[in-house]
Amino acid sequence: MSDLAAKQCVPCRGGVPPLAGDELAALHARLGRDWEVVDGHHLERTYRFDDFRQALDFTVRVGEMAEDQDHHPDIFLAWGRVKVTIWTHKIDGLTESDFVFAAKADALL
């Protein structure tokens, strides 16, 4: 488990700027290259599985974790794959909690 996965997501109250520049790059480096930072706005990763059942089971685990962390990604389920997209809606960009959530999702594999 990464050091990010050991943290808890912290609800954003707004009024803070989204991550950018060196701070964004540093958190992305800690997360790993399986996650893509898209337009400096959101994180995205597609997980691959051998069949629909494994993808569905992972989707449920991510959904349960999202409820526990009070941080809710977009989740796309298809045969053998799950795409997770994360950003903080309150500020329309990325916060550290988005990276924490991504690391926690990786730990569910």
mmCIF file with all atom_site columns, C-alpha atoms in Angstrom, residues 4-92:
data_model
loop_
_atom_site.group_PDB
_atom_site.id
_atom_site.type_symbol
_atom_site.label_atom_id
_atom_site.label_alt_id
_atom_site.label_comp_id
_atom_site.label_asym_id
_atom_site.label_entity_id
_atom_site.label_seq_id
_atom_site.pdbx_PDB_ins_code
_atom_site.Cartn_x
_atom_site.Cartn_y
_atom_site.Cartn_z
_atom_site.occupancy
_atom_site.B_iso_or_equiv
_atom_site.pdbx_formal_charge
_atom_site.auth_seq_id
_atom_site.auth_comp_id
_atom_site.auth_asym_id
_atom_site.auth_atom_id
_atom_site.pdbx_PDB_model_num
ATOM 1  C CA . LEU A 1 4  ? -1.151  7.985   -0.143  1.00 0.00 ? 4  LEU A CA 1
ATOM 2  C CA . ALA A 1 5  ? -3.445  4.983   0.340   1.00 0.00 ? 5  ALA A CA 1
ATOM 3  C CA . ALA A 1 6  ? -2.832  5.110   4.092   1.00 0.00 ? 6  ALA A CA 1
ATOM 4  C CA . LYS A 1 7  ? -4.388  8.598   4.304   1.00 0.00 ? 7  LYS A CA 1
ATOM 5  C CA . GLN A 1 8  ? -8.055  9.506   4.536   1.00 0.00 ? 8  GLN A CA 1
ATOM 6  C CA . CYS A 1 9  ? -9.901  11.653  2.015   1.00 0.00 ? 9  CYS A CA 1
ATOM 7  C CA . VAL A 1 10 ? -10.707 15.070  3.443   1.00 0.00 ? 10 VAL A CA 1
ATOM 8  C CA . PRO A 1 11 ? -13.878 16.766  2.208   1.00 0.00 ? 11 PRO A CA 1
ATOM 9  C CA . CYS A 1 12 ? -13.152 19.971  0.308   1.00 0.00 ? 12 CYS A CA 1
ATOM 10 C CA . ARG A 1 13 ? -14.990 23.015  1.611   1.00 0.00 ? 13 ARG A CA 1
ATOM 11 C CA . GLY A 1 14 ? -14.169 25.068  -1.462  1.00 0.00 ? 14 GLY A CA 1
ATOM 12 C CA . GLY A 1 15 ? -12.322 28.345  -1.602  1.00 0.00 ? 15 GLY A CA 1
ATOM 13 C CA . VAL A 1 16 ? -8.994  26.702  -2.439  1.00 0.00 ? 16 VAL A CA 1
ATOM 14 C CA . PRO A 1 17 ? -7.385  26.555  -5.861  1.00 0.00 ? 17 PRO A CA 1
ATOM 15 C CA . PRO A 1 18 ? -7.042  23.214  -7.648  1.00 0.00 ? 18 PRO A CA 1
ATOM 16 C CA . LEU A 1 19 ? -3.597  21.623  -7.640  1.00 0.00 ? 19 LEU A CA 1
ATOM 17 C CA . ALA A 1 20 ? -1.297  22.737  -10.443 1.00 0.00 ? 20 ALA A CA 1
ATOM 18 C CA . GLY A 1 21 ? 2.346   22.795  -11.487 1.00 0.00 ? 21 GLY A CA 1
ATOM 19 C CA . ASP A 1 22 ? 5.001   21.140  -9.322  1.00 0.00 ? 22 ASP A CA 1
ATOM 20 C CA . GLU A 1 23 ? 2.562   20.158  -6.579  1.00 0.00 ? 23 GLU A CA 1
ATOM 21 C CA . LEU A 1 24 ? 0.339   18.344  -9.072  1.00 0.00 ? 24 LEU A CA 1
ATOM 22 C CA . ALA A 1 25 ? 3.338   16.657  -10.712 1.00 0.00 ? 25 ALA A CA 1
ATOM 23 C CA . ALA A 1 26 ? 4.736   15.513  -7.351  1.00 0.00 ? 26 ALA A CA 1
ATOM 24 C CA . LEU A 1 27 ? 1.476   13.860  -6.288  1.00 0.00 ? 27 LEU A CA 1
ATOM 25 C CA . HIS A 1 28 ? 1.113   12.234  -9.706  1.00 0.00 ? 28 HIS A CA 1
ATOM 26 C CA . ALA A 1 29 ? 4.636   10.805  -9.396  1.00 0.00 ? 29 ALA A CA 1
ATOM 27 C CA . ARG A 1 30 ? 3.773   9.329   -5.983  1.00 0.00 ? 30 ARG A CA 1
ATOM 28 C CA . LEU A 1 31 ? 0.630   7.749   -7.393  1.00 0.00 ? 31 LEU A CA 1
ATOM 29 C CA . GLY A 1 32 ? 2.241   5.996   -10.327 1.00 0.00 ? 32 GLY A CA 1
ATOM 30 C CA . ARG A 1 33 ? 1.987   6.088   -14.074 1.00 0.00 ? 33 ARG A CA 1
ATOM 31 C CA . ASP A 1 34 ? -1.108  3.898   -14.387 1.00 0.00 ? 34 ASP A CA 1
ATOM 32 C CA . TRP A 1 35 ? -3.107  7.020   -13.564 1.00 0.00 ? 35 TRP A CA 1
ATOM 33 C CA . GLU A 1 36 ? -3.340  9.805   -16.116 1.00 0.00 ? 36 GLU A CA 1
ATOM 34 C CA . VAL A 1 37 ? -3.805  13.467  -15.216 1.00 0.00 ? 37 VAL A CA 1
ATOM 35 C CA . VAL A 1 38 ? -6.200  14.704  -17.897 1.00 0.00 ? 38 VAL A CA 1
ATOM 36 C CA . ASP A 1 39 ? -5.973  18.401  -18.791 1.00 0.00 ? 39 ASP A CA 1
ATOM 37 C CA . GLY A 1 40 ? -4.729  19.154  -15.264 1.00 0.00 ? 40 GLY A CA 1
ATOM 38 C CA . HIS A 1 41 ? -8.356  18.659  -14.206 1.00 0.00 ? 41 HIS A CA 1
ATOM 39 C CA . HIS A 1 42 ? -9.011  15.026  -13.302 1.00 0.00 ? 42 HIS A CA 1
ATOM 40 C CA . LEU A 1 43 ? -7.411  11.639  -12.766 1.00 0.00 ? 43 LEU A CA 1
ATOM 41 C CA . GLU A 1 44 ? -8.328  8.675   -14.911 1.00 0.00 ? 44 GLU A CA 1
ATOM 42 C CA . ARG A 1 45 ? -7.371  5.017   -14.952 1.00 0.00 ? 45 ARG A CA 1
ATOM 43 C CA . THR A 1 46 ? -8.747  1.971   -16.704 1.00 0.00 ? 46 THR A CA 1
ATOM 44 C CA . TYR A 1 47 ? -8.382  -1.308  -14.817 1.00 0.00 ? 47 TYR A CA 1
ATOM 45 C CA . ARG A 1 48 ? -8.424  -4.543  -16.850 1.00 0.00 ? 48 ARG A CA 1
ATOM 46 C CA . PHE A 1 49 ? -9.956  -7.835  -15.715 1.00 0.00 ? 49 PHE A CA 1
ATOM 47 C CA . ASP A 1 50 ? -10.396 -11.320 -17.157 1.00 0.00 ? 50 ASP A CA 1
ATOM 48 C CA . ASP A 1 51 ? -14.188 -11.157 -17.229 1.00 0.00 ? 51 ASP A CA 1
ATOM 49 C CA . PHE A 1 52 ? -17.282 -9.158  -16.369 1.00 0.00 ? 52 PHE A CA 1
ATOM 50 C CA . ARG A 1 53 ? -17.685 -10.641 -12.876 1.00 0.00 ? 53 ARG A CA 1
ATOM 51 C CA . GLN A 1 54 ? -14.217 -9.520  -11.748 1.00 0.00 ? 54 GLN A CA 1
ATOM 52 C CA . ALA A 1 55 ? -14.837 -6.042  -13.152 1.00 0.00 ? 55 ALA A CA 1
ATOM 53 C CA . LEU A 1 56 ? -18.215 -5.872  -11.414 1.00 0.00 ? 56 LEU A CA 1
ATOM 54 C CA . ASP A 1 57 ? -16.771 -7.029  -8.090  1.00 0.00 ? 57 ASP A CA 1
ATOM 55 C CA . PHE A 1 58 ? -14.062 -4.355  -8.298  1.00 0.00 ? 58 PHE A CA 1
ATOM 56 C CA . THR A 1 59 ? -16.675 -1.725  -9.139  1.00 0.00 ? 59 THR A CA 1
ATOM 57 C CA . VAL A 1 60 ? -18.628 -2.638  -6.016  1.00 0.00 ? 60 VAL A CA 1
ATOM 58 C CA . ARG A 1 61 ? -15.470 -2.438  -3.864  1.00 0.00 ? 61 ARG A CA 1
ATOM 59 C CA . VAL A 1 62 ? -14.636 1.006   -5.269  1.00 0.00 ? 62 VAL A CA 1
ATOM 60 C CA . GLY A 1 63 ? -18.224 2.136   -4.678  1.00 0.00 ? 63 GLY A CA 1
ATOM 61 C CA . GLU A 1 64 ? -18.170 0.932   -1.064  1.00 0.00 ? 64 GLU A CA 1
ATOM 62 C CA . MET A 1 65 ? -14.857 2.680   -0.489  1.00 0.00 ? 65 MET A CA 1
ATOM 63 C CA . ALA A 1 66 ? -16.254 5.863   -2.062  1.00 0.00 ? 66 ALA A CA 1
ATOM 64 C CA . GLU A 1 67 ? -19.111 5.852   0.428   1.00 0.00 ? 67 GLU A CA 1
ATOM 65 C CA . ASP A 1 68 ? -16.699 5.215   3.301   1.00 0.00 ? 68 ASP A CA 1
ATOM 66 C CA . GLN A 1 69 ? -14.401 8.068   2.191   1.00 0.00 ? 69 GLN A CA 1
ATOM 67 C CA . ASP A 1 70 ? -17.288 10.391  1.215   1.00 0.00 ? 70 ASP A CA 1
ATOM 68 C CA . HIS A 1 71 ? -15.496 10.954  -2.087  1.00 0.00 ? 71 HIS A CA 1
ATOM 69 C CA . HIS A 1 72 ? -17.359 9.842   -5.184  1.00 0.00 ? 72 HIS A CA 1
ATOM 70 C CA . PRO A 1 73 ? -15.697 9.162   -8.553  1.00 0.00 ? 73 PRO A CA 1
ATOM 71 C CA . ASP A 1 74 ? -17.270 8.496   -11.913 1.00 0.00 ? 74 ASP A CA 1
ATOM 72 C CA . ILE A 1 75 ? -17.108 4.747   -12.545 1.00 0.00 ? 75 ILE A CA 1
ATOM 73 C CA . PHE A 1 76 ? -17.603 3.164   -15.964 1.00 0.00 ? 76 PHE A CA 1
ATOM 74 C CA . LEU A 1 77 ? -18.104 -0.618  -15.998 1.00 0.00 ? 77 LEU A CA 1
ATOM 75 C CA . ALA A 1 78 ? -17.757 -2.729  -19.134 1.00 0.00 ? 78 ALA A CA 1
ATOM 76 C CA . TRP A 1 79 ? -16.853 -6.331  -19.875 1.00 0.00 ? 79 TRP A CA 1
ATOM 77 C CA . GLY A 1 80 ? -13.359 -6.857  -18.449 1.00 0.00 ? 80 GLY A CA 1
ATOM 78 C CA . ARG A 1 81 ? -12.672 -3.222  -17.609 1.00 0.00 ? 81 ARG A CA 1
ATOM 79 C CA . VAL A 1 82 ? -13.490 -0.464  -15.165 1.00 0.00 ? 82 VAL A CA 1
ATOM 80 C CA . LYS A 1 83 ? -12.634 3.173   -15.799 1.00 0.00 ? 83 LYS A CA 1
ATOM 81 C CA . VAL A 1 84 ? -12.411 5.416   -12.741 1.00 0.00 ? 84 VAL A CA 1
ATOM 82 C CA . THR A 1 85 ? -12.409 9.199   -13.124 1.00 0.00 ? 85 THR A CA 1
ATOM 83 C CA . ILE A 1 86 ? -11.755 11.392  -10.083 1.00 0.00 ? 86 ILE A CA 1
ATOM 84 C CA . TRP A 1 87 ? -11.806 15.123  -9.368  1.00 0.00 ? 87 TRP A CA 1
ATOM 85 C CA . THR A 1 88 ? -13.166 17.410  -6.694  1.00 0.00 ? 88 THR A CA 1
ATOM 86 C CA . HIS A 1 89 ? -16.394 18.901  -7.936  1.00 0.00 ? 89 HIS A CA 1
ATOM 87 C CA . LYS A 1 90 ? -16.426 21.689  -5.332  1.00 0.00 ? 90 LYS A CA 1
ATOM 88 C CA . ILE A 1 91 ? -13.377 23.348  -6.915  1.00 0.00 ? 91 ILE A CA 1
ATOM 89 C CA . ASP A 1 92 ? -13.682 21.780  -10.392 1.00 0.00 ? 92 ASP A CA 1
#
